[in-house]
Amino acid sequence: MAYELEARERAHRRADEGGERRRVAAPGVPEHRRPVVQDLGDGYVRVYVWELPVRVWHWINAFSIFTLFATGVYIGNPFVFPVPLIPGEAANFFMGWVRIVHFITGFVFAVAWVGRLYWLIWGNRYAAENPFTKEFWSGMWETLKFYLFLPNRKRHYVGHNPLAMFSYYALGVMSLIMVLTGFFMLFEPQLDTTWGKLVSWQFKVFGDAFTIRSIHHVVAWLIMIFVMVHVYMAIRDDFMERSGTLSSIFTGWKTAPKEAVAEELGRKLDVPVETSEALRN
């Protein structure tokens, strides 16, 4: 076993001479799941955390959320060109355009959600964390204690820590609720059509149309609260840890101490730290 490890290390050194990029993973892990690590020297490494599909999804999602929220607030309370109380010929089509933008963006949001779900499976190690493990929940508890200024054993996480990952899973559930209730409101007037029949089951789950609309409204505000906390935490992490959190959503790369990354990858990939060859001198 020791001889095999030494031979593998020599092969890696020959292939990666000069501090070039190397892939770190447990034996048998598919190549696309292996994190890419680049040695920067002076005890630091760069890790390719967010792949291009994740970054594209992030910005599509951000644009969609803000567009949907702004247009949704206006649809609920048209403060510009208010809808007249007395029925009659419309003086403009502003509300119509707002609704069209809202509906089109809603479809984009739904497609992006499906794409992100796909990338949970086919992305690299940082595309998702398995929430059905004891380590995930214990790590989330220690991270929560860290942010509450309580004694803790929080570990270093190159990607999302378990608490952040849990919040993203919650965002995924809320996004699904928004898509389903949104499609219901769009096709409610045509329940006898194919699309209408696809959403009519929500009557049995949520009750009447008013309840479904109320759920849509409340979850929209919960998502906006998530967005505010997310932006604050990203800025805080960038200034506190100097890991390039903000720039990483553009470039995909984050910087961290070499020892911390070796420990985290060794644990994440279910192999001893000392066998993470790409993080050794």
mmCIF file of C-alpha atoms in Angstrom:
data_model
loop_
_atom_site.group_PDB
_atom_site.id
_atom_site.type_symbol
_atom_site.label_atom_id
_atom_site.label_comp_id
_atom_site.label_asym_id
_atom_site.label_seq_id
_atom_site.Cartn_x
_atom_site.Cartn_y
_atom_site.Cartn_z
ATOM 1 C CA MET A 1 0.000 0.000 0.000
ATOM 2 C CA ALA A 2 2.814 2.391 0.911
ATOM 3 C CA TYR A 3 4.577 1.556 -2.355
ATOM 4 C CA GLU A 4 1.385 2.285 -4.339
ATOM 5 C CA LEU A 5 1.016 5.655 -2.606
ATOM 6 C CA GLU A 6 4.626 6.583 -3.350
ATOM 7 C CA ALA A 7 4.253 5.559 -6.999
ATOM 8 C CA ARG A 8 1.075 7.592 -7.304
ATOM 9 C CA GLU A 9 2.767 10.629 -5.754
ATOM 10 C CA ARG A 10 5.693 10.357 -8.164
ATOM 11 C CA ALA A 11 3.273 10.164 -11.091
ATOM 12 C CA HIS A 12 1.452 13.253 -9.853
ATOM 13 C CA ARG A 13 4.700 15.154 -9.411
ATOM 14 C CA ARG A 14 5.812 14.298 -12.941
ATOM 15 C CA ALA A 15 2.443 15.299 -14.409
ATOM 16 C CA ASP A 16 2.120 18.468 -12.367
ATOM 17 C CA GLU A 17 5.630 19.822 -12.238
ATOM 18 C CA GLY A 18 5.900 23.551 -11.741
ATOM 19 C CA GLY A 19 2.894 23.991 -9.445
ATOM 20 C CA GLU A 20 0.335 23.379 -12.189
ATOM 21 C CA ARG A 21 -3.304 22.560 -11.427
ATOM 22 C CA ARG A 22 -3.994 19.187 -9.840
ATOM 23 C CA ARG A 23 -7.147 17.273 -9.038
ATOM 24 C CA VAL A 24 -7.833 15.874 -5.573
ATOM 25 C CA ALA A 25 -10.238 13.032 -4.946
ATOM 26 C CA ALA A 26 -10.681 9.662 -3.366
ATOM 27 C CA PRO A 27 -9.943 6.684 -5.631
ATOM 28 C CA GLY A 28 -12.941 5.850 -7.774
ATOM 29 C CA VAL A 29 -14.507 9.315 -7.614
ATOM 30 C CA PRO A 30 -15.591 10.414 -11.130
ATOM 31 C CA GLU A 31 -13.253 12.980 -12.672
ATOM 32 C CA HIS A 32 -15.903 15.698 -12.929
ATOM 33 C CA ARG A 33 -16.456 15.554 -9.135
ATOM 34 C CA ARG A 34 -12.807 16.161 -8.264
ATOM 35 C CA PRO A 35 -11.957 19.640 -6.950
ATOM 36 C CA VAL A 36 -9.237 21.497 -8.862
ATOM 37 C CA VAL A 37 -6.492 22.916 -6.629
ATOM 38 C CA GLN A 38 -3.668 25.281 -7.611
ATOM 39 C CA ASP A 39 -0.677 25.830 -5.337
ATOM 40 C CA LEU A 40 0.053 29.555 -4.875
ATOM 41 C CA GLY A 41 3.044 29.106 -2.600
ATOM 42 C CA ASP A 42 3.537 30.704 0.832
ATOM 43 C CA GLY A 43 1.136 28.202 2.360
ATOM 44 C CA TYR A 44 -1.898 29.141 0.239
ATOM 45 C CA VAL A 45 -3.830 27.418 -2.523
ATOM 46 C CA ARG A 46 -6.595 28.373 -4.936
ATOM 47 C CA VAL A 47 -9.549 26.028 -5.221
ATOM 48 C CA TYR A 48 -11.941 25.986 -8.178
ATOM 49 C CA VAL A 49 -15.150 25.972 -6.163
ATOM 50 C CA TRP A 50 -17.965 27.351 -8.335
ATOM 51 C CA GLU A 51 -18.104 25.891 -11.827
ATOM 52 C CA LEU A 52 -19.471 27.919 -14.737
ATOM 53 C CA PRO A 53 -23.019 26.439 -14.617
ATOM 54 C CA VAL A 54 -23.289 27.343 -10.922
ATOM 55 C CA ARG A 55 -22.146 30.905 -11.543
ATOM 56 C CA VAL A 56 -24.488 31.356 -14.517
ATOM 57 C CA TRP A 57 -27.375 29.951 -12.482
ATOM 58 C CA HIS A 58 -26.547 32.285 -9.598
ATOM 59 C CA TRP A 59 -26.853 35.421 -11.722
ATOM 60 C CA ILE A 60 -29.920 34.205 -13.614
ATOM 61 C CA ASN A 61 -31.502 33.413 -10.268
ATOM 62 C CA ALA A 62 -30.545 36.808 -8.800
ATOM 63 C CA PHE A 63 -31.932 38.680 -11.812
ATOM 64 C CA SER A 64 -35.108 36.593 -11.775
ATOM 65 C CA ILE A 65 -35.743 37.059 -8.056
ATOM 66 C CA PHE A 66 -35.393 40.841 -8.168
ATOM 67 C CA THR A 67 -37.467 41.118 -11.355
ATOM 68 C CA LEU A 68 -40.188 38.834 -10.034
ATOM 69 C CA PHE A 69 -40.314 40.625 -6.695
ATOM 70 C CA ALA A 70 -40.475 44.113 -8.216
ATOM 71 C CA THR A 71 -43.151 43.192 -10.752
ATOM 72 C CA GLY A 72 -45.017 41.081 -8.196
ATOM 73 C CA VAL A 73 -45.208 43.960 -5.725
ATOM 74 C CA TYR A 74 -46.555 46.195 -8.473
ATOM 75 C CA ILE A 75 -49.145 43.628 -9.570
ATOM 76 C CA GLY A 76 -50.349 43.394 -5.978
ATOM 77 C CA ASN A 77 -50.331 47.168 -5.473
ATOM 78 C CA PRO A 78 -50.139 49.185 -8.737
ATOM 79 C CA PHE A 79 -48.716 52.438 -7.353
ATOM 80 C CA VAL A 80 -47.886 53.763 -10.852
ATOM 81 C CA PHE A 81 -50.774 54.139 -13.299
ATOM 82 C CA PRO A 82 -53.214 52.649 -10.764
ATOM 83 C CA VAL A 83 -56.006 50.468 -12.063
ATOM 84 C CA PRO A 84 -59.254 52.531 -12.135
ATOM 85 C CA LEU A 85 -61.976 51.496 -9.719
ATOM 86 C CA ILE A 86 -64.667 52.060 -12.357
ATOM 87 C CA PRO A 87 -64.478 49.533 -15.224
ATOM 88 C CA GLY A 88 -63.830 51.079 -18.592
ATOM 89 C CA GLU A 89 -61.378 51.379 -21.442
ATOM 90 C CA ALA A 90 -57.761 51.225 -20.254
ATOM 91 C CA ALA A 91 -55.730 54.392 -20.701
ATOM 92 C CA ASN A 92 -52.473 52.412 -21.024
ATOM 93 C CA PHE A 93 -51.109 48.876 -21.076
ATOM 94 C CA PHE A 94 -48.559 49.315 -18.295
ATOM 95 C CA MET A 95 -50.058 46.649 -16.023
ATOM 96 C CA GLY A 96 -50.201 44.296 -18.994
ATOM 97 C CA TRP A 97 -46.484 44.730 -19.678
ATOM 98 C CA VAL A 98 -45.666 44.226 -16.002
ATOM 99 C CA ARG A 99 -47.620 40.983 -15.979
ATOM 100 C CA ILE A 100 -45.935 39.790 -19.187
ATOM 101 C CA VAL A 101 -42.474 40.473 -17.720
ATOM 102 C CA HIS A 102 -43.504 38.696 -14.513
ATOM 103 C CA PHE A 103 -44.770 35.623 -16.351
ATOM 104 C CA ILE A 104 -41.787 35.313 -18.713
ATOM 105 C CA THR A 105 -39.325 35.732 -15.844
ATOM 106 C CA GLY A 106 -41.266 33.119 -13.905
ATOM 107 C CA PHE A 107 -40.689 30.587 -16.686
ATOM 108 C CA VAL A 108 -36.968 31.469 -16.739
ATOM 109 C CA PHE A 109 -36.852 31.047 -12.954
ATOM 110 C CA ALA A 110 -38.508 27.621 -13.234
ATOM 111 C CA VAL A 111 -36.110 26.395 -15.936
ATOM 112 C CA ALA A 112 -33.133 27.649 -13.900
ATOM 113 C CA TRP A 113 -34.438 25.743 -10.874
ATOM 114 C CA VAL A 114 -34.532 22.508 -12.875
ATOM 115 C CA GLY A 115 -31.028 23.199 -14.202
ATOM 116 C CA ARG A 116 -29.648 23.712 -10.699
ATOM 117 C CA LEU A 117 -31.314 20.510 -9.542
ATOM 118 C CA TYR A 118 -29.538 18.695 -12.374
ATOM 119 C CA TRP A 119 -26.197 20.216 -11.382
ATOM 120 C CA LEU A 120 -26.600 18.988 -7.803
ATOM 121 C CA ILE A 121 -25.885 15.565 -9.272
ATOM 122 C CA TRP A 122 -23.367 16.349 -12.009
ATOM 123 C CA GLY A 123 -21.498 19.300 -10.528
ATOM 124 C CA ASN A 124 -18.217 19.137 -8.640
ATOM 125 C CA ARG A 125 -17.857 18.435 -4.933
ATOM 126 C CA TYR A 126 -18.966 21.950 -4.025
ATOM 127 C CA ALA A 127 -22.192 21.895 -6.037
ATOM 128 C CA ALA A 128 -24.011 20.255 -3.122
ATOM 129 C CA GLU A 129 -23.579 18.686 0.303
ATOM 130 C CA ASN A 130 -25.332 15.538 1.453
ATOM 131 C CA PRO A 131 -27.771 16.632 4.197
ATOM 132 C CA PHE A 132 -28.484 13.040 5.244
ATOM 133 C CA THR A 133 -25.289 12.602 7.238
ATOM 134 C CA LYS A 134 -24.436 13.090 10.884
ATOM 135 C CA GLU A 135 -21.443 15.229 9.903
ATOM 136 C CA PHE A 136 -23.677 17.678 8.023
ATOM 137 C CA TRP A 137 -25.948 18.316 10.991
ATOM 138 C CA SER A 138 -23.159 18.450 13.570
ATOM 139 C CA GLY A 139 -21.279 20.866 11.304
ATOM 140 C CA MET A 140 -24.384 23.014 10.950
ATOM 141 C CA TRP A 141 -24.805 23.129 14.732
ATOM 142 C CA GLU A 142 -21.168 24.123 15.286
ATOM 143 C CA THR A 143 -21.443 26.799 12.571
ATOM 144 C CA LEU A 144 -24.607 28.185 14.156
ATOM 145 C CA LYS A 145 -22.833 28.405 17.526
ATOM 146 C CA PHE A 146 -19.963 30.224 15.811
ATOM 147 C CA TYR A 147 -22.298 32.931 14.482
ATOM 148 C CA LEU A 148 -24.003 33.183 17.883
ATOM 149 C CA PHE A 149 -20.587 33.792 19.526
ATOM 150 C CA LEU A 150 -20.867 30.586 21.546
ATOM 151 C CA PRO A 151 -18.065 28.083 22.198
ATOM 152 C CA ASN A 152 -17.789 25.964 19.083
ATOM 153 C CA ARG A 153 -15.665 23.611 17.014
ATOM 154 C CA LYS A 154 -16.434 25.103 13.622
ATOM 155 C CA ARG A 155 -14.282 23.680 10.829
ATOM 156 C CA HIS A 156 -12.936 25.425 7.773
ATOM 157 C CA TYR A 157 -15.150 25.091 4.701
ATOM 158 C CA VAL A 158 -13.889 26.016 1.251
ATOM 159 C CA GLY A 159 -17.367 25.944 -0.270
ATOM 160 C CA HIS A 160 -20.601 26.422 1.627
ATOM 161 C CA ASN A 161 -20.647 25.557 5.303
ATOM 162 C CA PRO A 162 -23.509 23.222 6.335
ATOM 163 C CA LEU A 163 -25.611 26.086 7.724
ATOM 164 C CA ALA A 164 -25.360 27.979 4.440
ATOM 165 C CA MET A 165 -26.040 24.817 2.452
ATOM 166 C CA PHE A 166 -29.145 24.163 4.538
ATOM 167 C CA SER A 167 -30.384 27.675 3.763
ATOM 168 C CA TYR A 168 -29.873 27.013 0.034
ATOM 169 C CA TYR A 169 -31.884 23.820 0.265
ATOM 170 C CA ALA A 170 -34.597 25.890 1.974
ATOM 171 C CA LEU A 171 -34.349 28.401 -0.890
ATOM 172 C CA GLY A 172 -34.819 25.540 -3.338
ATOM 173 C CA VAL A 173 -38.000 24.429 -1.562
ATOM 174 C CA MET A 174 -39.323 27.998 -1.426
ATOM 175 C CA SER A 175 -38.506 28.458 -5.109
ATOM 176 C CA LEU A 176 -40.481 25.325 -5.962
ATOM 177 C CA ILE A 177 -43.453 26.636 -3.970
ATOM 178 C CA MET A 178 -43.249 29.950 -5.826
ATOM 179 C CA VAL A 179 -43.158 28.205 -9.204
ATOM 180 C CA LEU A 180 -46.114 25.946 -8.417
ATOM 181 C CA THR A 181 -48.312 28.654 -6.896
ATOM 182 C CA GLY A 182 -47.274 31.104 -9.607
ATOM 183 C CA PHE A 183 -48.280 28.705 -12.372
ATOM 184 C CA PHE A 184 -51.569 28.150 -10.565
ATOM 185 C CA MET A 185 -52.371 31.864 -10.597
ATOM 186 C CA LEU A 186 -51.357 32.123 -14.251
ATOM 187 C CA PHE A 187 -53.556 29.256 -15.425
ATOM 188 C CA GLU A 188 -56.352 29.529 -12.860
ATOM 189 C CA PRO A 189 -58.705 31.261 -15.357
ATOM 190 C CA GLN A 190 -58.282 28.287 -17.755
ATOM 191 C CA LEU A 191 -58.614 25.286 -15.450
ATOM 192 C CA ASP A 192 -60.260 23.281 -18.224
ATOM 193 C CA THR A 193 -57.113 23.497 -20.389
ATOM 194 C CA THR A 194 -54.135 21.135 -20.226
ATOM 195 C CA TRP A 195 -52.050 23.621 -18.219
ATOM 196 C CA GLY A 196 -55.000 24.346 -15.963
ATOM 197 C CA LYS A 197 -55.467 20.667 -15.183
ATOM 198 C CA LEU A 198 -51.759 20.374 -14.338
ATOM 199 C CA VAL A 199 -52.094 22.979 -11.567
ATOM 200 C CA SER A 200 -55.647 22.342 -10.356
ATOM 201 C CA TRP A 201 -54.446 19.711 -7.851
ATOM 202 C CA GLN A 202 -53.277 22.573 -5.630
ATOM 203 C CA PHE A 203 -56.886 23.133 -4.577
ATOM 204 C CA LYS A 204 -56.722 19.780 -2.770
ATOM 205 C CA VAL A 205 -53.393 20.584 -1.112
ATOM 206 C CA PHE A 206 -53.712 24.264 -0.187
ATOM 207 C CA GLY A 207 -57.465 24.821 -0.232
ATOM 208 C CA ASP A 208 -58.920 27.792 -2.061
ATOM 209 C CA ALA A 209 -57.360 30.282 -4.480
ATOM 210 C CA PHE A 210 -57.002 32.944 -1.772
ATOM 211 C CA THR A 211 -54.817 30.641 0.336
ATOM 212 C CA ILE A 212 -52.639 29.810 -2.668
ATOM 213 C CA ARG A 213 -52.170 33.506 -3.462
ATOM 214 C CA SER A 214 -51.367 34.236 0.193
ATOM 215 C CA ILE A 215 -48.723 31.486 0.246
ATOM 216 C CA HIS A 216 -47.191 32.961 -2.919
ATOM 217 C CA HIS A 217 -47.072 36.397 -1.276
ATOM 218 C CA VAL A 218 -45.591 35.238 2.052
ATOM 219 C CA VAL A 219 -42.921 32.999 0.487
ATOM 220 C CA ALA A 220 -41.870 35.870 -1.804
ATOM 221 C CA TRP A 221 -41.060 37.964 1.257
ATOM 222 C CA LEU A 222 -39.236 35.048 2.894
ATOM 223 C CA ILE A 223 -37.045 34.767 -0.205
ATOM 224 C CA MET A 224 -36.253 38.484 -0.034
ATOM 225 C CA ILE A 225 -35.231 38.079 3.618
ATOM 226 C CA PHE A 226 -32.952 35.239 2.500
ATOM 227 C CA VAL A 227 -31.441 37.488 -0.194
ATOM 228 C CA MET A 228 -30.634 40.239 2.315
ATOM 229 C CA VAL A 229 -28.996 37.794 4.733
ATOM 230 C CA HIS A 230 -27.136 36.116 1.860
ATOM 231 C CA VAL A 231 -25.658 39.400 0.592
ATOM 232 C CA TYR A 232 -24.650 40.450 4.108
ATOM 233 C CA MET A 233 -22.982 37.108 4.871
ATOM 234 C CA ALA A 234 -21.113 37.085 1.544
ATOM 235 C CA ILE A 235 -19.696 40.566 2.203
ATOM 236 C CA ARG A 236 -18.870 39.670 5.805
ATOM 237 C CA ASP A 237 -17.088 36.469 4.795
ATOM 238 C CA ASP A 238 -15.104 38.289 2.112
ATOM 239 C CA PHE A 239 -13.816 40.891 4.567
ATOM 240 C CA MET A 240 -13.312 38.569 7.550
ATOM 241 C CA GLU A 241 -11.657 35.595 5.845
ATOM 242 C CA ARG A 242 -10.118 37.310 2.786
ATOM 243 C CA SER A 243 -10.876 34.214 0.746
ATOM 244 C CA GLY A 244 -12.232 35.957 -2.337
ATOM 245 C CA THR A 245 -15.850 35.069 -1.636
ATOM 246 C CA LEU A 246 -17.284 37.961 -3.661
ATOM 247 C CA SER A 247 -14.952 37.558 -6.625
ATOM 248 C CA SER A 248 -15.446 33.773 -6.635
ATOM 249 C CA ILE A 249 -18.990 34.107 -7.970
ATOM 250 C CA PHE A 250 -17.418 35.704 -11.069
ATOM 251 C CA THR A 251 -14.235 33.626 -11.392
ATOM 252 C CA GLY A 252 -15.102 30.412 -9.559
ATOM 253 C CA TRP A 253 -11.858 30.466 -7.539
ATOM 254 C CA LYS A 254 -11.396 30.902 -3.789
ATOM 255 C CA THR A 255 -8.159 31.245 -1.808
ATOM 256 C CA ALA A 256 -7.466 29.529 1.503
ATOM 257 C CA PRO A 257 -4.590 28.308 3.686
ATOM 258 C CA LYS A 258 -3.110 25.115 2.315
ATOM 259 C CA GLU A 259 -3.395 23.166 5.579
ATOM 260 C CA ALA A 260 -7.049 24.135 6.043
ATOM 261 C CA VAL A 261 -7.942 23.054 2.510
ATOM 262 C CA ALA A 262 -6.045 19.777 2.908
ATOM 263 C CA GLU A 263 -7.962 19.008 6.087
ATOM 264 C CA GLU A 264 -11.307 19.912 4.544
ATOM 265 C CA LEU A 265 -10.769 17.987 1.323
ATOM 266 C CA GLY A 266 -9.396 14.999 3.171
ATOM 267 C CA ARG A 267 -12.555 14.873 5.252
ATOM 268 C CA LYS A 268 -14.944 15.693 2.399
ATOM 269 C CA LEU A 269 -13.483 13.071 0.081
ATOM 270 C CA ASP A 270 -13.494 10.370 2.748
ATOM 271 C CA VAL A 271 -9.763 9.748 2.542
ATOM 272 C CA PRO A 272 -7.033 10.448 5.110
ATOM 273 C CA VAL A 273 -5.595 13.952 4.896
ATOM 274 C CA GLU A 274 -2.136 12.625 4.112
ATOM 275 C CA THR A 275 -3.360 10.949 0.903
ATOM 276 C CA SER A 276 -4.543 14.243 -0.629
ATOM 277 C CA GLU A 277 -1.450 14.284 -2.843
ATOM 278 C CA ALA A 278 -2.154 17.571 -4.601
ATOM 279 C CA LEU A 279 -1.987 19.447 -1.313
ATOM 280 C CA ARG A 280 1.352 18.045 -0.239
ATOM 281 C CA ASN A 281 4.757 19.546 -0.875
#
